[in-house]
Coordinates of C-alpha atoms in Angstrom, one line a residue:
M651 CA 70.3 17.2 -21.7
R652 CA 67.8 14.7 -20.3
A653 CA 68.7 11.0 -20.7
D654 CA 65.2 9.9 -21.7
L655 CA 65.0 11.9 -25.0
S656 CA 64.6 10.1 -28.3
I657 CA 67.5 9.9 -30.7
D658 CA 65.6 12.0 -33.3
L659 CA 64.8 14.7 -30.7
R660 CA 68.4 14.7 -29.4
E661 CA 69.7 15.2 -33.0
K662 CA 67.2 17.9 -33.7
L663 CA 68.3 19.8 -30.5
R664 CA 71.9 19.6 -31.5
Q665 CA 71.2 21.0 -34.9
L666 CA 69.2 24.0 -33.7
P667 CA 70.5 27.3 -35.0
K668 CA 71.5 30.4 -32.9
D669 CA 69.2 32.6 -35.0
P670 CA 66.1 34.3 -33.6
G671 CA 62.7 32.7 -34.2
C672 CA 59.8 30.8 -32.8
Y673 CA 59.6 27.3 -31.4
L674 CA 56.5 25.1 -31.3
M675 CA 56.4 22.3 -28.7
K676 CA 54.3 19.2 -29.6
N677 CA 53.0 16.3 -27.5
S678 CA 52.9 12.7 -28.5
L679 CA 49.7 13.2 -30.6
G680 CA 51.4 16.0 -32.6
K681 CA 49.3 18.7 -31.0
I682 CA 51.0 22.0 -30.4
I683 CA 51.0 22.7 -26.6
Y684 CA 53.3 25.7 -26.4
V685 CA 54.6 28.4 -28.6
G686 CA 57.6 30.6 -27.6
K687 CA 60.0 33.1 -29.1
A688 CA 63.7 33.4 -28.8
K689 CA 66.7 35.6 -29.7
S690 CA 68.7 32.4 -29.9
L691 CA 66.6 29.3 -30.6
K692 CA 69.5 26.9 -29.6
S693 CA 70.0 28.3 -26.1
R694 CA 66.3 29.0 -25.4
V695 CA 64.9 25.6 -26.5
A696 CA 67.7 23.7 -24.7
H697 CA 66.4 25.2 -21.4
Y698 CA 63.4 22.9 -21.5
F699 CA 65.5 19.7 -21.7
V700 CA 67.7 20.1 -18.6
P701 CA 67.2 17.6 -15.7
P702 CA 63.7 18.1 -14.1
S703 CA 65.2 19.1 -10.8
Q704 CA 66.5 22.3 -12.5
L705 CA 63.1 23.4 -13.6
D706 CA 60.2 25.1 -11.8
L707 CA 57.1 23.1 -11.3
K708 CA 55.1 24.6 -14.2
T709 CA 57.9 24.3 -16.7
R710 CA 58.5 20.7 -15.5
V711 CA 54.8 19.9 -16.4
L712 CA 55.3 21.2 -19.9
A713 CA 58.7 19.6 -20.4
G714 CA 57.3 16.2 -19.4
Q715 CA 54.8 16.4 -22.3
I716 CA 57.1 17.5 -25.1
Y717 CA 57.6 14.9 -27.8
D718 CA 58.8 17.0 -30.6
V719 CA 59.9 20.6 -31.4
E720 CA 59.3 22.6 -34.6
I721 CA 61.1 25.9 -35.2
I722 CA 60.6 28.9 -37.5
I723 CA 63.6 31.1 -38.1
T724 CA 63.1 34.8 -38.4
Q725 CA 65.4 37.7 -39.4
T726 CA 65.0 39.7 -36.2
P727 CA 63.7 39.3 -32.6
L728 CA 60.8 41.7 -33.5
E729 CA 59.7 39.4 -36.3
A730 CA 59.8 36.5 -33.9
L731 CA 57.6 38.4 -31.5
L732 CA 55.1 39.2 -34.2
L733 CA 55.1 35.7 -35.4
E734 CA 54.6 34.3 -31.9
R735 CA 51.5 36.4 -31.5
T736 CA 50.1 35.0 -34.8
L737 CA 50.9 31.4 -33.9
I738 CA 49.4 31.6 -30.5
K739 CA 46.2 33.1 -31.9
H740 CA 46.0 30.4 -34.5
H741 CA 46.9 27.3 -32.5
K742 CA 45.7 28.4 -29.0
P743 CA 48.2 26.2 -27.2
Q744 CA 47.2 25.1 -23.7
F745 CA 50.3 26.3 -21.9
N746 CA 50.3 29.8 -23.4
V747 CA 48.6 33.0 -22.1
L748 CA 45.3 32.8 -23.9
L749 CA 42.8 35.7 -23.8
R750 CA 40.4 33.3 -25.4
D751 CA 38.2 34.3 -28.3
D752 CA 35.2 32.4 -26.9
K753 CA 32.0 33.1 -25.0
E754 CA 33.8 34.0 -21.8
Y755 CA 34.4 37.7 -22.6
P756 CA 31.8 39.8 -24.5
Y757 CA 32.3 42.2 -27.4
L758 CA 30.4 45.2 -28.7
R759 CA 29.6 44.9 -32.4
I760 CA 28.7 47.7 -34.8
N761 CA 28.0 47.0 -38.5
F762 CA 28.3 50.4 -40.3
K763 CA 27.4 48.7 -43.6
E764 CA 23.8 48.5 -42.4
D765 CA 21.4 51.3 -43.2
W766 CA 20.7 51.8 -39.5
P767 CA 23.7 50.5 -37.4
R768 CA 23.1 49.5 -33.9
L769 CA 25.2 48.5 -30.9
E770 CA 25.0 44.8 -30.2
R771 CA 26.5 42.7 -27.5
V772 CA 28.0 39.5 -28.9
R773 CA 30.1 36.6 -27.5
R774 CA 32.3 35.9 -30.6
R775 CA 34.3 38.2 -32.8
R776 CA 33.8 37.2 -36.5
D777 CA 35.5 38.3 -39.7
D778 CA 32.4 39.9 -41.1
G779 CA 33.5 43.4 -41.8
A780 CA 31.8 44.9 -38.7
T781 CA 33.6 47.0 -36.1
Y782 CA 34.2 45.3 -32.8
L783 CA 35.1 46.8 -29.4
G784 CA 36.5 44.5 -26.7
P785 CA 36.7 42.0 -25.3
F786 CA 35.3 43.4 -22.1
G787 CA 36.2 41.9 -18.7
S788 CA 32.6 41.1 -17.9
S789 CA 29.0 41.4 -19.2
G790 CA 28.2 43.7 -16.4
Q791 CA 30.8 46.2 -17.3
L792 CA 29.7 46.3 -20.9
R793 CA 26.1 46.6 -19.8
L794 CA 26.9 49.6 -17.7
L795 CA 28.7 51.2 -20.7
L796 CA 25.8 50.5 -23.0
D797 CA 23.3 51.9 -20.5
A798 CA 25.3 55.1 -20.3
A799 CA 25.5 55.3 -24.1
Y800 CA 21.7 54.8 -24.5
R801 CA 21.1 57.6 -22.0
I802 CA 23.3 60.0 -24.0
F803 CA 22.6 59.0 -27.6
P804 CA 19.2 58.3 -29.3
L805 CA 20.2 54.8 -30.6
I806 CA 18.0 52.1 -32.0
R807 CA 17.3 49.5 -29.3
C808 CA 14.7 47.3 -30.9
S809 CA 15.4 44.1 -32.9
R810 CA 15.6 44.2 -36.7
H811 CA 12.3 42.3 -36.9
E812 CA 10.6 44.9 -34.6
F813 CA 12.2 47.7 -36.5
T814 CA 11.0 46.4 -39.9
N815 CA 7.4 45.7 -38.7
A816 CA 6.8 48.7 -36.5
R817 CA 3.6 50.6 -37.2
R818 CA 4.4 53.5 -34.9
P819 CA 7.4 54.8 -33.0
C820 CA 8.0 53.1 -29.6
N821 CA 8.0 54.7 -26.2
Y822 CA 11.8 55.5 -26.4
Y823 CA 10.9 58.0 -29.2
H824 CA 8.4 59.8 -27.0
M825 CA 11.0 59.9 -24.2
K826 CA 13.5 61.5 -26.7
M827 CA 15.7 58.4 -26.5
C828 CA 15.2 57.3 -30.1
L829 CA 14.7 59.2 -33.4
G830 CA 11.8 57.0 -34.5
Q831 CA 13.3 56.2 -37.9
C832 CA 11.2 53.1 -38.0
N833 CA 8.3 55.3 -39.1
L834 CA 9.6 58.9 -39.4
P835 CA 12.0 60.4 -41.9
V836 CA 15.5 60.6 -40.5
D837 CA 18.7 61.4 -42.4
P838 CA 20.8 58.2 -42.3
E839 CA 24.1 60.2 -42.2
V840 CA 22.9 62.1 -39.1
Y841 CA 22.1 58.8 -37.4
R842 CA 25.4 57.3 -38.5
S843 CA 27.3 60.2 -37.0
I844 CA 25.4 59.6 -33.7
V845 CA 26.4 56.0 -33.7
Q846 CA 30.0 56.9 -34.3
S847 CA 29.9 59.2 -31.4
A848 CA 28.5 56.5 -29.2
V849 CA 31.3 54.1 -30.3
D850 CA 33.9 56.8 -29.4
F851 CA 32.2 57.3 -26.0
V852 CA 32.3 53.5 -25.2
A853 CA 36.0 53.5 -26.4
G854 CA 36.7 56.2 -23.8
R855 CA 37.2 59.2 -26.1
S856 CA 35.0 61.5 -24.0
K857 CA 36.6 64.8 -24.6
E858 CA 36.6 64.4 -28.4
V859 CA 32.9 63.3 -28.3
A860 CA 31.7 66.3 -26.3
K861 CA 33.6 68.7 -28.5
L862 CA 32.2 67.1 -31.7
I863 CA 28.6 67.1 -30.4
E864 CA 28.9 70.8 -29.5
Q865 CA 30.2 71.6 -33.0
R866 CA 27.3 69.7 -34.5
M867 CA 24.8 71.5 -32.3
L868 CA 26.2 75.0 -33.2
A869 CA 26.3 74.1 -36.9
A870 CA 22.6 72.9 -36.8
A871 CA 21.5 76.0 -35.0
E872 CA 23.4 78.2 -37.5
A873 CA 21.6 76.4 -40.3
E874 CA 18.3 77.0 -38.5
N875 CA 17.8 73.3 -38.1
F876 CA 16.6 73.8 -34.6
E877 CA 15.1 70.3 -34.2
L878 CA 18.4 68.7 -34.9
A879 CA 20.2 71.2 -32.7
A880 CA 17.8 70.2 -29.9
I881 CA 18.8 66.6 -30.3
Y882 CA 22.5 67.5 -30.0
R883 CA 21.7 69.7 -27.0
D884 CA 20.0 66.8 -25.2
Q885 CA 23.0 64.6 -25.9
L886 CA 25.4 67.2 -24.4
Q887 CA 23.3 67.5 -21.3
A888 CA 23.0 63.7 -20.9
F889 CA 26.8 63.4 -21.6
A890 CA 27.6 65.8 -18.8
A891 CA 25.4 64.0 -16.3
V892 CA 27.0 60.6 -17.1
T893 CA 30.6 61.7 -17.1
E894 CA 30.6 64.1 -14.1
K895 CA 30.9 61.1 -11.7
Q896 CA 34.1 59.7 -13.2
S897 CA 37.2 60.1 -11.1
V898 CA 39.7 62.7 -12.1
V899 CA 43.3 61.5 -12.1
T900 CA 45.8 64.1 -10.8
G901 CA 49.1 64.6 -12.5
D902 CA 49.8 64.5 -16.3
V903 CA 48.2 61.1 -17.0
D904 CA 45.7 61.8 -19.8
D905 CA 45.3 58.8 -22.1
A906 CA 46.7 55.6 -20.6
D907 CA 46.0 52.0 -19.8
I908 CA 47.5 50.6 -16.6
F909 CA 48.3 46.9 -16.3
A910 CA 49.2 44.6 -13.4
C911 CA 49.1 40.8 -13.0
T912 CA 49.2 38.3 -10.2
L913 CA 50.1 34.7 -10.8
T914 CA 49.6 31.5 -8.8
D915 CA 50.1 27.9 -9.6
H916 CA 46.6 27.6 -11.0
K917 CA 45.3 31.0 -12.1
A918 CA 46.5 34.3 -13.5
S919 CA 44.7 37.6 -12.8
F920 CA 45.2 40.6 -15.1
H921 CA 43.8 43.9 -14.1
V922 CA 43.5 46.9 -16.5
L923 CA 42.7 50.5 -15.4
T924 CA 41.6 52.9 -18.2
V925 CA 42.3 56.6 -18.1
R926 CA 40.9 58.8 -20.8
D927 CA 40.9 62.6 -20.9
G928 CA 42.5 62.6 -17.4
K929 CA 39.6 60.6 -15.9
L930 CA 39.7 57.0 -14.6
I931 CA 36.7 55.6 -16.5
G932 CA 36.9 52.0 -15.5
G933 CA 38.7 48.8 -14.8
D934 CA 38.6 45.3 -16.3
N935 CA 39.8 42.0 -14.8
F936 CA 40.7 38.9 -16.8
L937 CA 41.1 35.6 -15.1
L938 CA 43.0 33.0 -17.1
E939 CA 44.2 29.5 -16.5
A940 CA 47.6 28.7 -14.9
L941 CA 50.5 29.8 -17.1
L942 CA 54.2 28.8 -17.6
Q943 CA 55.5 32.4 -17.9
D944 CA 56.7 34.6 -15.1
D945 CA 55.0 37.9 -14.4
K946 CA 56.9 39.8 -17.1
E947 CA 56.5 37.2 -19.8
A948 CA 52.8 36.7 -19.0
L949 CA 52.1 40.4 -19.1
A950 CA 53.9 41.0 -22.4
A951 CA 52.0 38.1 -24.0
F952 CA 48.7 39.4 -22.5
L953 CA 49.4 42.9 -23.9
L954 CA 49.8 41.6 -27.5
Q955 CA 46.5 39.8 -27.3
Y956 CA 44.6 42.6 -25.4
Y957 CA 45.3 45.1 -28.1
D958 CA 44.4 42.8 -31.0
G959 CA 41.3 44.6 -32.1
R960 CA 41.5 47.5 -29.6
S961 CA 42.9 51.0 -30.3
L962 CA 46.1 51.9 -28.5
P963 CA 46.2 54.6 -25.9
S964 CA 49.1 57.2 -25.9
E965 CA 50.6 55.4 -22.9
I966 CA 50.8 51.9 -21.4
I967 CA 51.9 51.7 -17.8
V968 CA 53.2 48.5 -16.3
P969 CA 54.7 47.6 -12.9
E970 CA 58.3 47.0 -14.2
Q971 CA 60.3 47.0 -17.3
L972 CA 59.4 44.1 -19.6
E973 CA 61.8 42.0 -21.5
D974 CA 62.5 43.3 -25.0
D975 CA 60.3 46.3 -24.3
D976 CA 61.4 48.1 -27.6
D977 CA 60.4 45.1 -29.6
L978 CA 57.1 44.9 -27.7
R979 CA 56.4 48.6 -28.4
N980 CA 57.1 48.1 -32.1
A981 CA 55.0 45.0 -32.2
L982 CA 52.0 46.8 -30.7
L983 CA 52.4 49.8 -33.1
S984 CA 52.7 47.4 -36.1
G985 CA 49.1 46.3 -35.6
H986 CA 47.8 49.9 -35.3
P987 CA 48.9 52.0 -38.3
E988 CA 46.7 54.9 -36.9
A989 CA 49.0 55.2 -33.8
T990 CA 52.1 57.2 -34.4
K991 CA 53.5 57.1 -30.8
L992 CA 53.3 54.8 -27.8
D993 CA 55.0 55.3 -24.4
L994 CA 55.6 52.1 -22.5
R995 CA 56.4 53.2 -18.9
W996 CA 57.2 51.5 -15.6
P997 CA 57.0 54.3 -13.0
Q998 CA 59.0 54.5 -9.7
R999 CA 57.0 57.3 -8.1
G1000 CA 54.1 59.7 -8.5
T1001 CA 50.6 59.3 -9.9
R1002 CA 51.6 56.5 -12.3
L1003 CA 53.0 54.4 -9.5
D1004 CA 49.8 55.0 -7.5
L1005 CA 47.7 53.7 -10.5
V1006 CA 50.0 50.6 -10.9
E1007 CA 49.6 49.8 -7.2
M1008 CA 45.8 50.2 -7.6
A1009 CA 45.8 47.8 -10.5
Q1010 CA 48.0 45.4 -8.6
K1011 CA 45.7 45.4 -5.6
N1012 CA 42.7 44.7 -7.8
A1013 CA 44.5 41.8 -9.6
A1014 CA 45.5 40.2 -6.3
Y1015 CA 42.1 40.7 -4.7
R1016 CA 40.4 38.9 -7.6
L1017 CA 42.6 35.8 -7.0
T1018 CA 42.0 36.0 -3.2
E1019 CA 38.2 36.2 -3.9
I1020 CA 38.3 33.3 -6.3
A1021 CA 40.3 31.3 -3.7
R1022 CA 37.7 32.1 -1.0
L1023 CA 34.8 31.2 -3.2
N1024 CA 36.5 27.9 -4.2
E1025 CA 37.1 27.0 -0.6
K1026 CA 33.4 27.8 0.2
T1027 CA 32.3 25.7 -2.8
Q1028 CA 34.5 22.8 -1.8
V1029 CA 32.9 22.8 1.7
E1030 CA 29.4 22.9 0.2
L1031 CA 30.2 20.0 -2.2
R1032 CA 31.5 18.0 0.7
M1033 CA 28.3 18.6 2.6
L1034 CA 26.3 17.5 -0.5
Q1035 CA 28.3 14.3 -0.7
E1036 CA 27.7 13.6 3.0
H1037 CA 24.0 14.5 3.1
L1038 CA 23.2 12.3 0.1
R1039 CA 25.7 9.6 1.0
L1040 CA 27.4 9.7 -2.4
A1041 CA 30.2 7.4 -3.2
R1042 CA 32.2 10.1 -5.2
F1043 CA 33.0 13.7 -4.4
P1044 CA 30.7 15.6 -6.8
R1045 CA 33.3 17.8 -8.5
R1046 CA 31.7 17.3 -11.9
M1047 CA 27.9 17.4 -11.8
E1048 CA 25.7 17.0 -14.8
C1049 CA 21.9 17.3 -15.1
I1050 CA 19.6 16.0 -17.9
D1051 CA 16.3 17.5 -18.6
I1052 CA 13.7 16.7 -21.3
S1053 CA 11.6 19.3 -23.0
N1054 CA 8.5 18.4 -25.1
I1055 CA 6.0 21.2 -25.0
Q1056 CA 2.8 19.9 -26.6
G1057 CA 4.7 16.9 -28.0
T1058 CA 6.6 18.8 -30.6
A1059 CA 10.4 19.0 -31.3
I1060 CA 11.4 16.8 -28.3
V1061 CA 14.9 17.7 -27.1
A1062 CA 17.0 17.1 -24.1
S1063 CA 19.6 19.2 -22.4
N1064 CA 22.7 18.1 -20.6
V1065 CA 24.4 20.8 -18.5
C1066 CA 27.6 20.5 -16.6
F1067 CA 28.9 22.2 -13.4
I1068 CA 32.5 21.8 -12.3
D1069 CA 33.4 22.8 -8.8
G1070 CA 29.9 24.2 -8.3
R1071 CA 30.1 26.6 -11.4
P1072 CA 28.6 26.2 -14.9
A1073 CA 31.1 24.8 -17.4
K1074 CA 29.2 26.0 -20.5
D1075 CA 31.7 24.6 -23.0
Q1076 CA 30.5 21.2 -21.7
Y1077 CA 26.8 21.9 -22.3
R1078 CA 25.1 19.6 -24.9
H1079 CA 21.7 19.3 -26.6
Y1080 CA 20.3 16.0 -27.7
V1081 CA 17.6 15.6 -30.3
I1082 CA 15.6 12.5 -29.5
K1083 CA 15.9 10.0 -32.3
E1084 CA 14.4 6.8 -31.1
V1085 CA 11.0 8.0 -29.8
S1086 CA 8.3 8.5 -32.3
G1087 CA 4.6 9.2 -31.9
A1088 CA 3.4 10.4 -28.5
P1089 CA 6.0 11.9 -26.2
D1090 CA 7.6 9.4 -23.8
D1091 CA 9.8 11.0 -21.1
F1092 CA 11.0 7.6 -19.8
A1093 CA 12.2 6.4 -23.2
S1094 CA 13.7 9.8 -24.0
I1095 CA 15.7 9.8 -20.8
N1096 CA 16.9 6.3 -21.4
E1097 CA 18.1 7.2 -24.9
V1098 CA 19.9 10.4 -23.7
V1099 CA 21.6 8.6 -20.8
R1100 CA 22.8 5.8 -23.1
R1101 CA 24.2 8.3 -25.5
R1102 CA 25.9 10.3 -22.8
L1103 CA 27.5 7.2 -21.3
A1104 CA 28.7 6.1 -24.7
R1105 CA 30.5 9.4 -25.0
A1106 CA 32.0 9.1 -21.5
A1107 CA 33.2 5.6 -22.3
R1108 CA 34.9 6.9 -25.4
D1109 CA 36.2 10.3 -24.1
G1110 CA 36.7 9.6 -20.4
D1111 CA 34.6 12.7 -19.4
L1112 CA 32.4 10.9 -16.9
P1113 CA 30.5 13.0 -14.3
D1114 CA 30.9 12.3 -10.7
L1115 CA 27.2 12.9 -10.1
L1116 CA 24.4 12.7 -12.8
V1117 CA 21.1 14.3 -11.8
I1118 CA 17.9 13.5 -13.7
D1119 CA 15.1 16.0 -13.6
G1120 CA 12.1 13.9 -12.5
G1121 CA 10.9 11.3 -10.1
K1122 CA 11.1 7.6 -9.6
G1123 CA 10.0 6.7 -13.1
Q1124 CA 12.6 9.0 -14.8
L1125 CA 15.3 7.6 -12.5
S1126 CA 14.4 4.0 -13.3
A1127 CA 14.7 4.8 -17.0
A1128 CA 18.1 6.3 -16.5
A1129 CA 19.3 3.5 -14.3
A1130 CA 18.3 0.9 -16.9
A1131 CA 20.6 2.7 -19.4
T1132 CA 23.6 2.2 -17.1
N1133 CA 23.4 -1.6 -17.4
D1134 CA 25.3 -1.5 -20.7
Y1135 CA 28.2 0.3 -19.0
P1136 CA 29.0 -1.6 -15.7
E1137 CA 32.6 -0.4 -15.8
L1138 CA 31.5 3.3 -15.4
N1139 CA 31.4 4.3 -11.7
F1140 CA 29.4 7.4 -10.9
D1141 CA 26.5 8.5 -8.7
L1142 CA 23.0 8.7 -10.2
V1143 CA 20.0 10.5 -8.6
S1144 CA 16.8 12.3 -9.7
L1145 CA 15.4 15.5 -8.3
A1146 CA 11.7 16.0 -8.1
K1147 CA 9.3 18.6 -6.7
S1148 CA 7.4 17.4 -3.6
R1149 CA 3.7 16.9 -3.7
T1150 CA 3.3 19.0 -0.5
N1151 CA 0.4 21.4 -0.6
K1152 CA 2.0 24.6 -2.0
R1153 CA -0.4 26.8 0.1
D1154 CA 1.2 25.5 3.3
R1155 CA 3.5 28.4 4.0
R1156 CA 5.1 26.4 6.9
T1157 CA 7.2 24.6 4.3
F1158 CA 9.0 27.9 3.7
M1159 CA 8.9 29.3 7.2
D1160 CA 10.2 26.2 9.1
K1161 CA 13.5 25.2 7.8
S1162 CA 14.0 22.7 10.6
A1163 CA 11.2 20.5 9.1
P1164 CA 12.8 19.0 5.9
E1165 CA 10.0 16.5 5.6
R1166 CA 7.9 19.4 4.5
S1167 CA 10.3 20.6 1.8
F1168 CA 9.3 20.9 -1.9
E1169 CA 12.3 19.0 -3.3
R1170 CA 13.0 15.3 -3.0
V1171 CA 16.0 13.3 -4.2
F1172 CA 15.5 9.7 -5.4
F1173 CA 18.2 7.0 -5.5
P1174 CA 18.3 3.8 -7.6
D1175 CA 19.1 1.6 -4.6
R1176 CA 17.0 3.2 -1.9
D1177 CA 13.2 2.9 -1.3
A1178 CA 12.6 6.3 0.3
A1179 CA 13.3 9.7 -1.2
Q1180 CA 15.5 12.1 0.7
P1181 CA 14.0 15.6 1.2
L1182 CA 16.0 18.7 0.9
A1183 CA 15.6 21.6 3.3
P1184 CA 15.4 25.0 1.6
G1185 CA 18.4 27.2 2.3
T1186 CA 20.9 24.4 2.7
P1187 CA 24.0 24.1 0.4
E1188 CA 22.7 20.8 -1.0
F1189 CA 19.4 22.4 -1.9
R1190 CA 21.1 25.3 -3.6
L1191 CA 23.5 23.1 -5.6
L1192 CA 20.9 20.6 -6.9
T1193 CA 18.2 23.1 -7.7
Q1194 CA 20.6 25.4 -9.4
I1195 CA 21.9 22.8 -11.8
R1196 CA 18.3 21.5 -12.3
D1197 CA 17.0 25.0 -13.1
E1198 CA 19.9 25.6 -15.5
A1199 CA 19.2 22.4 -17.3
H1200 CA 15.5 23.4 -17.6
R1201 CA 16.5 26.8 -19.0
F1202 CA 18.9 25.4 -21.5
A1203 CA 16.3 22.8 -22.7
I1204 CA 13.5 25.4 -23.0
T1205 CA 15.8 27.8 -25.0
H1206 CA 16.8 25.1 -27.4
H1207 CA 13.3 23.8 -27.7
R1208 CA 12.0 27.3 -28.7
Q1209 CA 14.7 27.6 -31.3
R1210 CA 13.9 24.2 -32.7
R1211 CA 10.1 24.9 -32.8
S1212 CA 10.8 28.2 -34.5
K1213 CA 13.1 26.5 -37.0
L1214 CA 10.4 23.8 -37.7
A1215 CA 7.7 26.5 -38.1
H1216 CA 9.8 28.4 -40.6
G1217 CA 10.7 25.3 -42.5
S1218 CA 7.2 23.9 -42.6
D1219 CA 5.9 27.2 -44.1
L1220 CA 8.6 27.5 -46.8
E1221 CA 9.9 24.0 -47.5
S1222 CA 6.5 23.0 -49.0
I1223 CA 6.8 25.6 -51.7
P1224 CA 8.3 24.3 -55.0
G1225 CA 11.5 26.0 -56.1
I1226 CA 12.4 27.5 -52.7
G1227 CA 15.6 25.8 -51.4
P1228 CA 17.7 26.5 -48.3
T1229 CA 19.5 29.5 -49.8
M1230 CA 16.3 31.2 -51.0
R1231 CA 14.6 30.5 -47.7
K1232 CA 17.4 32.3 -45.9
T1233 CA 17.3 35.2 -48.5
L1234 CA 13.5 35.6 -48.0
L1235 CA 13.6 35.6 -44.2
T1236 CA 16.5 38.1 -44.3
E1237 CA 14.8 40.3 -46.9
F1238 CA 11.5 40.6 -45.0
G1239 CA 12.8 40.5 -41.5
G1240 CA 11.4 37.1 -40.6
L1241 CA 8.4 34.9 -41.2
D1242 CA 5.9 37.5 -40.1
G1243 CA 7.2 40.1 -42.4
L1244 CA 7.3 37.6 -45.3
R1245 CA 3.6 36.7 -44.6
Q1246 CA 2.7 40.4 -45.0
A1247 CA 4.6 40.8 -48.3
T1248 CA 2.7 41.7 -51.4
L1249 CA 2.9 39.7 -54.6
A1250 CA 4.9 42.6 -56.3
Q1251 CA 7.4 42.6 -53.4
L1252 CA 7.9 38.8 -53.7
K1253 CA 8.4 39.0 -57.5
A1254 CA 11.0 41.7 -56.9
V1255 CA 13.2 39.3 -54.9
K1256 CA 16.4 38.6 -56.9
G1257 CA 16.6 34.9 -57.8
L1258 CA 13.0 34.0 -56.9
R1259 CA 11.1 32.6 -59.9
E1260 CA 7.7 34.2 -60.6
S1261 CA 5.9 30.9 -60.3
S1262 CA 7.5 30.4 -56.8
A1263 CA 6.5 33.9 -55.8
V1264 CA 2.9 33.3 -56.8
A1265 CA 2.9 29.9 -55.0
L1266 CA 4.3 31.5 -51.9
F1267 CA 1.8 34.4 -52.0
S1268 CA -1.1 32.0 -52.5
H1269 CA 0.2 29.8 -49.6
F1270 CA 0.1 32.6 -47.1
R1271 CA -3.3 33.9 -48.3
S1272 CA -4.8 30.4 -47.9
Q1273 CA -3.5 30.4 -44.3
E1274 CA -5.3 33.7 -43.7
D1275 CA -8.5 32.2 -45.1
D1276 CA -8.2 29.1 -42.9
S1277 CA -7.7 31.3 -39.7
E1278 CA -10.7 33.4 -40.5
A1279 CA -12.9 30.3 -41.0

């Protein structure tokens, strides 16, 4: 046992039981940083408190931060495994395998409670009663699946607002890619069955989907509903065209997921191959932060999180036998009552081994590619530092942009790039508070920089390089804000478009003439701006973060303007509070639909007083009169 442990922790370790259970490691702030399971809590937990020389590097990092340990005793190791999964999902400890439920991996959402369900790409899984598929390894992979589903099934693609306010069917209807239920009579149950088939297709159940569509086509033809039979016939033809390109897996592998993982000191790459109906239908890669576990532990933890919300295949194939594989199998089955059997295999030969090796190569390749890109980015960042003569290596770059279209709803964006890549969890919006009256970019920038530096002084998240979108004036306003924080050391620049004649094509053609470039960098302590030559790493890095800040500001600005427009139309009506405003906008599909509502429709809204309905109706009619005048 280590000599530097507190008396309380020493005593707690001595009293640990030999029962199975879970242990929760806490740091000095009481935050849970690691959750583990054990057949014997006493022997397992003691492993973390041996002399550091006996631990591998990653475990040594964790052990150095452990200040306290909490345990939960269970009856069996299986209960400990199930509890561990729940605790990791709830606490999200930094040292555990985390298939994060955030914006990194997309989901497919289908709400069958709606009259006309649709397939929606979302970034968060919510407890709202809808069906979710995923998470998927990338937006591109999900987009390909959706494109295929849309080619096969006549699904609604338009927004709810467009659907509610459509006056005629869209072009997709005329191309036989939509049923046109926005304007035409369609049986909701027929459409619901089509959506379910699309969901099954995305989930990989191709054989069952094709068989079901064929049965529906024959039944419709027998009932002499030839129009419906033609719809199913078109689905079958599109289905055959989409699925014929999928690779056939030889052997007896019919319904399986194949997993492999590769770990380094900094990253973990998990690759999943999906086989359905004997065909290899796709692969997903998940790149996670560095982990404490070895390959077996990491893969077991990943499996439990991967199948949280996913249906189980008949077979899971892994490179080698996992620890407590029977408990792992039972834990997976416990969360899927519809599954009656699950084979967990680690092949030594044949088709399954070939698939495992394929997954392993893909997992390793992803890490190699990431390492190559990281090395390239580090070189480019070093070139940026040298070209601009920056004092600090610009590992963390931030850019501030102001958006004030026509002087309304002035907002600022602050985007962050770490190692040359967007760190979207660090993005921030600022609503300008101190500037009133006419828009003032300089005062707005000064306010935002002061607020950003106040946060940096408090939280320690200072950028290495802060880029201001603008010229000398904007830079001076930002530099003035730094006077209150002389202890904060970072580089400050602004990036502005050049005033070069845009018709002079030599600016683009002659990259050896940087003085003719369209981008200039200004510095607080230098008189002359420094031009950027198009095509250079410094040009790409700075314009990329500037353009991203502009995009982020414009997006938020539009949302804010829309919110203000909605609020100004409804907040002025007596008796309509926030809850009723939301109800009205939902009921009529947005502000445009609400404007077109009749007085009878408004009076029929549950909870809306008749006087408020009349006032609202009169308000919108008066707007029409004003516009006509």
